[in-house]
Amino acid sequence: MNKKCFIFDLDGVIVDTAKYHFLAWKNLANSIGIDFSHAQNEQLKGVSRKRSLEKILGWGNQTLSDIDFHSLMEKKNSEYLNYITTMNRSELLPDVERTINFLIEMNQFVTLGSASKNARPILVKTNLLEAFDAIVDGNDVTEAKPNPEVFLKAALLTNTQPNHCIVFEDSVAGIQAANAAGMISIGIGNENILSEAMYNFTDFTELSNSFLEELIKH
Ligand code: B16
Ligand code: MG
């Protein structure tokens, strides 16, 4: 029996939190006089909190003291946490649960590879924590996506070779990280944006169990 490691990104793949990250970053950027567009937000998806703020300051040609930098990171995170306090299973993206349940039924490894430091509380709120064989999040890595560290750690924890790992991602940085790790990359979202992915689907409703079976076999 083939056992592959399926690695799920969190924000924008399992839950619809990408919109909350966008709102919190937009409000923060605007509060210091920096414009923030949807196109810029795309460049922050999958990118760590620290790196995201560095990029925003770069776009606005601003530099800050360490203290101010950390207080802005805190401010963004507390607004984000406010958005997700009441989060529940209704914010799971369509057919994510069907996909996870099918993979469990097929005796595959189901793991998380997220840049977020808030991943575990979100999995608790959505009742998914138990579904994962391994969880790697922003607290476990030193390098942010597009560095492959987060996905390679998930492979290591399940003792799976990278070429037997399949990554579901909604961000350009995450697809690049999966490709750099030598894994199969599957873009979930806009295929024009995620053009570097090996396969593309708008969402999991388009991704059939028979396609998953093919991935398991080959
Ligand atoms: P936090 P993912 C990423 O999560 C988000 O896409 C990105 O927008 C966010 O800045 C990053 O996590 C850090 O999140 O501030 O909660 O630690 O998509 O890799 O699951
Ligand atoms: Mg994501």
JSON list of N, CA, C and O in Angstrom, two decimals, residues 158-194:
[
{"chain": "A", "resi": 158, "resn": "THR", "atom": "N", "xyz": [6.87, 12.61, 9.27]},
{"chain": "A", "resi": 158, "resn": "THR", "atom": "CA", "xyz": [6.11, 11.42, 8.86]},
{"chain": "A", "resi": 158, "resn": "THR", "atom": "C", "xyz": [7.03, 10.41, 8.17]},
{"chain": "A", "resi": 158, "resn": "THR", "atom": "O", "xyz": [6.55, 9.42, 7.61]},
{"chain": "A", "resi": 159, "resn": "ASN", "atom": "N", "xyz": [8.32, 10.73, 8.18]},
{"chain": "A", "resi": 159, "resn": "ASN", "atom": "CA", "xyz": [9.30, 9.81, 7.58]},
{"chain": "A", "resi": 159, "resn": "ASN", "atom": "C", "xyz": [8.98, 9.50, 6.11]},
{"chain": "A", "resi": 159, "resn": "ASN", "atom": "O", "xyz": [9.04, 8.36, 5.68]},
{"chain": "A", "resi": 160, "resn": "THR", "atom": "N", "xyz": [8.63, 10.56, 5.39]},
{"chain": "A", "resi": 160, "resn": "THR", "atom": "CA", "xyz": [8.26, 10.42, 3.97]},
{"chain": "A", "resi": 160, "resn": "THR", "atom": "C", "xyz": [9.27, 11.16, 3.10]},
{"chain": "A", "resi": 160, "resn": "THR", "atom": "O", "xyz": [9.70, 12.27, 3.44]},
{"chain": "A", "resi": 161, "resn": "GLN", "atom": "N", "xyz": [9.67, 10.54, 1.99]},
{"chain": "A", "resi": 161, "resn": "GLN", "atom": "CA", "xyz": [10.57, 11.22, 1.06]},
{"chain": "A", "resi": 161, "resn": "GLN", "atom": "C", "xyz": [9.84, 12.39, 0.40]},
{"chain": "A", "resi": 161, "resn": "GLN", "atom": "O", "xyz": [8.64, 12.27, 0.10]},
{"chain": "A", "resi": 162, "resn": "PRO", "atom": "N", "xyz": [10.55, 13.52, 0.16]},
{"chain": "A", "resi": 162, "resn": "PRO", "atom": "CA", "xyz": [9.88, 14.68, -0.45]},
{"chain": "A", "resi": 162, "resn": "PRO", "atom": "C", "xyz": [9.12, 14.35, -1.74]},
{"chain": "A", "resi": 162, "resn": "PRO", "atom": "O", "xyz": [8.03, 14.88, -1.97]},
{"chain": "A", "resi": 163, "resn": "ASN", "atom": "N", "xyz": [9.66, 13.46, -2.59]},
{"chain": "A", "resi": 163, "resn": "ASN", "atom": "CA", "xyz": [8.95, 13.17, -3.84]},
{"chain": "A", "resi": 163, "resn": "ASN", "atom": "C", "xyz": [7.69, 12.32, -3.62]},
{"chain": "A", "resi": 163, "resn": "ASN", "atom": "O", "xyz": [6.96, 12.04, -4.56]},
{"chain": "A", "resi": 164, "resn": "HIS", "atom": "N", "xyz": [7.42, 11.93, -2.38]},
{"chain": "A", "resi": 164, "resn": "HIS", "atom": "CA", "xyz": [6.17, 11.27, -2.04]},
{"chain": "A", "resi": 164, "resn": "HIS", "atom": "C", "xyz": [5.24, 12.20, -1.24]},
{"chain": "A", "resi": 164, "resn": "HIS", "atom": "O", "xyz": [4.33, 11.73, -0.54]},
{"chain": "A", "resi": 165, "resn": "CYS", "atom": "N", "xyz": [5.54, 13.50, -1.33]},
{"chain": "A", "resi": 165, "resn": "CYS", "atom": "CA", "xyz": [4.70, 14.49, -0.62]},
{"chain": "A", "resi": 165, "resn": "CYS", "atom": "C", "xyz": [3.92, 15.33, -1.62]},
{"chain": "A", "resi": 165, "resn": "CYS", "atom": "O", "xyz": [4.43, 15.67, -2.70]},
{"chain": "A", "resi": 166, "resn": "ILE", "atom": "N", "xyz": [2.71, 15.68, -1.26]},
{"chain": "A", "resi": 166, "resn": "ILE", "atom": "CA", "xyz": [1.83, 16.50, -2.10]},
{"chain": "A", "resi": 166, "resn": "ILE", "atom": "C", "xyz": [1.38, 17.70, -1.27]},
{"chain": "A", "resi": 166, "resn": "ILE", "atom": "O", "xyz": [0.86, 17.53, -0.17]},
{"chain": "A", "resi": 167, "resn": "VAL", "atom": "N", "xyz": [1.62, 18.90, -1.81]},
{"chain": "A", "resi": 167, "resn": "VAL", "atom": "CA", "xyz": [1.31, 20.13, -1.07]},
{"chain": "A", "resi": 167, "resn": "VAL", "atom": "C", "xyz": [0.13, 20.88, -1.69]},
{"chain": "A", "resi": 167, "resn": "VAL", "atom": "O", "xyz": [0.11, 21.12, -2.89]},
{"chain": "A", "resi": 168, "resn": "PHE", "atom": "N", "xyz": [-0.83, 21.23, -0.86]},
{"chain": "A", "resi": 168, "resn": "PHE", "atom": "CA", "xyz": [-1.95, 22.09, -1.29]},
{"chain": "A", "resi": 168, "resn": "PHE", "atom": "C", "xyz": [-1.67, 23.51, -0.79]},
{"chain": "A", "resi": 168, "resn": "PHE", "atom": "O", "xyz": [-1.54, 23.72, 0.42]},
{"chain": "A", "resi": 169, "resn": "GLU", "atom": "N", "xyz": [-1.63, 24.47, -1.69]},
{"chain": "A", "resi": 169, "resn": "GLU", "atom": "CA", "xyz": [-1.24, 25.84, -1.35]},
{"chain": "A", "resi": 169, "resn": "GLU", "atom": "C", "xyz": [-2.05, 26.90, -2.10]},
{"chain": "A", "resi": 169, "resn": "GLU", "atom": "O", "xyz": [-2.41, 26.68, -3.25]},
{"chain": "A", "resi": 170, "resn": "ASP", "atom": "N", "xyz": [-2.30, 28.03, -1.44]},
{"chain": "A", "resi": 170, "resn": "ASP", "atom": "CA", "xyz": [-3.00, 29.13, -2.11]},
{"chain": "A", "resi": 170, "resn": "ASP", "atom": "C", "xyz": [-2.08, 30.31, -2.39]},
{"chain": "A", "resi": 170, "resn": "ASP", "atom": "O", "xyz": [-2.53, 31.34, -2.87]},
{"chain": "A", "resi": 171, "resn": "SER", "atom": "N", "xyz": [-0.78, 30.18, -2.05]},
{"chain": "A", "resi": 171, "resn": "SER", "atom": "CA", "xyz": [0.11, 31.33, -2.21]},
{"chain": "A", "resi": 171, "resn": "SER", "atom": "C", "xyz": [1.26, 31.03, -3.18]},
{"chain": "A", "resi": 171, "resn": "SER", "atom": "O", "xyz": [1.70, 29.89, -3.30]},
{"chain": "A", "resi": 172, "resn": "VAL", "atom": "N", "xyz": [1.72, 32.09, -3.83]},
{"chain": "A", "resi": 172, "resn": "VAL", "atom": "CA", "xyz": [2.87, 31.96, -4.74]},
{"chain": "A", "resi": 172, "resn": "VAL", "atom": "C", "xyz": [4.09, 31.48, -3.96]},
{"chain": "A", "resi": 172, "resn": "VAL", "atom": "O", "xyz": [4.78, 30.54, -4.37]},
{"chain": "A", "resi": 173, "resn": "ALA", "atom": "N", "xyz": [4.32, 32.09, -2.78]},
{"chain": "A", "resi": 173, "resn": "ALA", "atom": "CA", "xyz": [5.49, 31.71, -1.97]},
{"chain": "A", "resi": 173, "resn": "ALA", "atom": "C", "xyz": [5.41, 30.24, -1.57]},
{"chain": "A", "resi": 173, "resn": "ALA", "atom": "O", "xyz": [6.43, 29.52, -1.56]},
{"chain": "A", "resi": 174, "resn": "GLY", "atom": "N", "xyz": [4.20, 29.76, -1.27]},
{"chain": "A", "resi": 174, "resn": "GLY", "atom": "CA", "xyz": [4.03, 28.37, -0.85]},
{"chain": "A", "resi": 174, "resn": "GLY", "atom": "C", "xyz": [4.24, 27.39, -1.99]},
{"chain": "A", "resi": 174, "resn": "GLY", "atom": "O", "xyz": [4.82, 26.32, -1.80]},
{"chain": "A", "resi": 175, "resn": "ILE", "atom": "N", "xyz": [3.77, 27.74, -3.18]},
{"chain": "A", "resi": 175, "resn": "ILE", "atom": "CA", "xyz": [3.99, 26.88, -4.36]},
{"chain": "A", "resi": 175, "resn": "ILE", "atom": "C", "xyz": [5.50, 26.81, -4.65]},
{"chain": "A", "resi": 175, "resn": "ILE", "atom": "O", "xyz": [6.04, 25.74, -4.90]},
{"chain": "A", "resi": 176, "resn": "GLN", "atom": "N", "xyz": [6.16, 27.96, -4.55]},
{"chain": "A", "resi": 176, "resn": "GLN", "atom": "CA", "xyz": [7.62, 27.96, -4.78]},
{"chain": "A", "resi": 176, "resn": "GLN", "atom": "C", "xyz": [8.33, 27.11, -3.74]},
{"chain": "A", "resi": 176, "resn": "GLN", "atom": "O", "xyz": [9.27, 26.39, -4.04]},
{"chain": "A", "resi": 177, "resn": "ALA", "atom": "N", "xyz": [7.85, 27.16, -2.48]},
{"chain": "A", "resi": 177, "resn": "ALA", "atom": "CA", "xyz": [8.46, 26.36, -1.41]},
{"chain": "A", "resi": 177, "resn": "ALA", "atom": "C", "xyz": [8.27, 24.86, -1.69]},
{"chain": "A", "resi": 177, "resn": "ALA", "atom": "O", "xyz": [9.20, 24.06, -1.53]},
{"chain": "A", "resi": 178, "resn": "ALA", "atom": "N", "xyz": [7.07, 24.48, -2.13]},
{"chain": "A", "resi": 178, "resn": "ALA", "atom": "CA", "xyz": [6.80, 23.06, -2.43]},
{"chain": "A", "resi": 178, "resn": "ALA", "atom": "C", "xyz": [7.67, 22.59, -3.59]},
{"chain": "A", "resi": 178, "resn": "ALA", "atom": "O", "xyz": [8.26, 21.50, -3.55]},
{"chain": "A", "resi": 179, "resn": "ASN", "atom": "N", "xyz": [7.78, 23.43, -4.63]},
{"chain": "A", "resi": 179, "resn": "ASN", "atom": "CA", "xyz": [8.62, 23.05, -5.78]},
{"chain": "A", "resi": 179, "resn": "ASN", "atom": "C", "xyz": [10.08, 22.94, -5.36]},
{"chain": "A", "resi": 179, "resn": "ASN", "atom": "O", "xyz": [10.79, 22.01, -5.75]},
{"chain": "A", "resi": 180, "resn": "ALA", "atom": "N", "xyz": [10.53, 23.87, -4.52]},
{"chain": "A", "resi": 180, "resn": "ALA", "atom": "CA", "xyz": [11.92, 23.83, -4.05]},
{"chain": "A", "resi": 180, "resn": "ALA", "atom": "C", "xyz": [12.19, 22.60, -3.20]},
{"chain": "A", "resi": 180, "resn": "ALA", "atom": "O", "xyz": [13.33, 22.09, -3.16]},
{"chain": "A", "resi": 181, "resn": "ALA", "atom": "N", "xyz": [11.16, 22.09, -2.54]},
{"chain": "A", "resi": 181, "resn": "ALA", "atom": "CA", "xyz": [11.32, 20.90, -1.70]},
{"chain": "A", "resi": 181, "resn": "ALA", "atom": "C", "xyz": [11.31, 19.62, -2.54]},
{"chain": "A", "resi": 181, "resn": "ALA", "atom": "O", "xyz": [11.59, 18.53, -2.03]},
{"chain": "A", "resi": 182, "resn": "GLY", "atom": "N", "xyz": [10.98, 19.73, -3.83]},
{"chain": "A", "resi": 182, "resn": "GLY", "atom": "CA", "xyz": [10.90, 18.55, -4.69]},
{"chain": "A", "resi": 182, "resn": "GLY", "atom": "C", "xyz": [9.61, 17.78, -4.47]},
{"chain": "A", "resi": 182, "resn": "GLY", "atom": "O", "xyz": [9.56, 16.55, -4.65]},
{"chain": "A", "resi": 183, "resn": "MET", "atom": "N", "xyz": [8.55, 18.49, -4.10]},
{"chain": "A", "resi": 183, "resn": "MET", "atom": "CA", "xyz": [7.25, 17.87, -3.84]},
{"chain": "A", "resi": 183, "resn": "MET", "atom": "C", "xyz": [6.28, 18.20, -4.97]},
{"chain": "A", "resi": 183, "resn": "MET", "atom": "O", "xyz": [6.53, 19.09, -5.78]},
{"chain": "A", "resi": 184, "resn": "ILE", "atom": "N", "xyz": [5.16, 17.49, -5.00]},
{"chain": "A", "resi": 184, "resn": "ILE", "atom": "CA", "xyz": [4.11, 17.80, -5.97]},
{"chain": "A", "resi": 184, "resn": "ILE", "atom": "C", "xyz": [3.35, 19.01, -5.44]},
{"chain": "A", "resi": 184, "resn": "ILE", "atom": "O", "xyz": [2.88, 19.00, -4.30]},
{"chain": "A", "resi": 185, "resn": "SER", "atom": "N", "xyz": [3.25, 20.06, -6.26]},
{"chain": "A", "resi": 185, "resn": "SER", "atom": "CA", "xyz": [2.57, 21.28, -5.80]},
{"chain": "A", "resi": 185, "resn": "SER", "atom": "C", "xyz": [1.20, 21.41, -6.46]},
{"chain": "A", "resi": 185, "resn": "SER", "atom": "O", "xyz": [1.07, 21.27, -7.68]},
{"chain": "A", "resi": 186, "resn": "ILE", "atom": "N", "xyz": [0.20, 21.65, -5.63]},
{"chain": "A", "resi": 186, "resn": "ILE", "atom": "CA", "xyz": [-1.16, 21.81, -6.14]},
{"chain": "A", "resi": 186, "resn": "ILE", "atom": "C", "xyz": [-1.69, 23.18, -5.71]},
{"chain": "A", "resi": 186, "resn": "ILE", "atom": "O", "xyz": [-1.82, 23.47, -4.52]},
{"chain": "A", "resi": 187, "resn": "GLY", "atom": "N", "xyz": [-1.93, 24.03, -6.69]},
{"chain": "A", "resi": 187, "resn": "GLY", "atom": "CA", "xyz": [-2.44, 25.37, -6.41]},
{"chain": "A", "resi": 187, "resn": "GLY", "atom": "C", "xyz": [-3.94, 25.33, -6.17]},
{"chain": "A", "resi": 187, "resn": "GLY", "atom": "O", "xyz": [-4.67, 24.73, -6.95]},
{"chain": "A", "resi": 188, "resn": "ILE", "atom": "N", "xyz": [-4.36, 25.95, -5.09]},
{"chain": "A", "resi": 188, "resn": "ILE", "atom": "CA", "xyz": [-5.79, 26.07, -4.77]},
{"chain": "A", "resi": 188, "resn": "ILE", "atom": "C", "xyz": [-6.12, 27.56, -4.88]},
{"chain": "A", "resi": 188, "resn": "ILE", "atom": "O", "xyz": [-5.70, 28.35, -4.02]},
{"chain": "A", "resi": 189, "resn": "GLY", "atom": "N", "xyz": [-6.83, 27.94, -5.94]},
{"chain": "A", "resi": 189, "resn": "GLY", "atom": "CA", "xyz": [-7.14, 29.36, -6.12]},
{"chain": "A", "resi": 189, "resn": "GLY", "atom": "C", "xyz": [-7.04, 29.74, -7.59]},
{"chain": "A", "resi": 189, "resn": "GLY", "atom": "O", "xyz": [-7.36, 28.94, -8.47]},
{"chain": "A", "resi": 190, "resn": "ASN", "atom": "N", "xyz": [-6.54, 30.94, -7.82]},
{"chain": "A", "resi": 190, "resn": "ASN", "atom": "CA", "xyz": [-6.47, 31.48, -9.18]},
{"chain": "A", "resi": 190, "resn": "ASN", "atom": "C", "xyz": [-5.26, 30.91, -9.92]},
{"chain": "A", "resi": 190, "resn": "ASN", "atom": "O", "xyz": [-4.12, 31.14, -9.55]},
{"chain": "A", "resi": 191, "resn": "GLU", "atom": "N", "xyz": [-5.54, 30.18, -11.03]},
{"chain": "A", "resi": 191, "resn": "GLU", "atom": "CA", "xyz": [-4.43, 29.51, -11.71]},
{"chain": "A", "resi": 191, "resn": "GLU", "atom": "C", "xyz": [-3.49, 30.46, -12.43]},
{"chain": "A", "resi": 191, "resn": "GLU", "atom": "O", "xyz": [-2.33, 30.13, -12.69]},
{"chain": "A", "resi": 192, "resn": "ASN", "atom": "N", "xyz": [-3.96, 31.67, -12.72]},
{"chain": "A", "resi": 192, "resn": "ASN", "atom": "CA", "xyz": [-3.06, 32.64, -13.35]},
{"chain": "A", "resi": 192, "resn": "ASN", "atom": "C", "xyz": [-2.03, 33.14, -12.34]},
{"chain": "A", "resi": 192, "resn": "ASN", "atom": "O", "xyz": [-0.86, 33.35, -12.67]},
{"chain": "A", "resi": 193, "resn": "ILE", "atom": "N", "xyz": [-2.48, 33.28, -11.08]},
{"chain": "A", "resi": 193, "resn": "ILE", "atom": "CA", "xyz": [-1.55, 33.71, -10.03]},
{"chain": "A", "resi": 193, "resn": "ILE", "atom": "C", "xyz": [-0.63, 32.56, -9.62]},
{"chain": "A", "resi": 193, "resn": "ILE", "atom": "O", "xyz": [0.57, 32.74, -9.42]},
{"chain": "A", "resi": 194, "resn": "LEU", "atom": "N", "xyz": [-1.21, 31.36, -9.54]},
{"chain": "A", "resi": 194, "resn": "LEU", "atom": "CA", "xyz": [-0.44, 30.19, -9.06]},
{"chain": "A", "resi": 194, "resn": "LEU", "atom": "C", "xyz": [0.11, 29.37, -10.23]},
{"chain": "A", "resi": 194, "resn": "LEU", "atom": "O", "xyz": [0.09, 28.14, -10.22]}
]
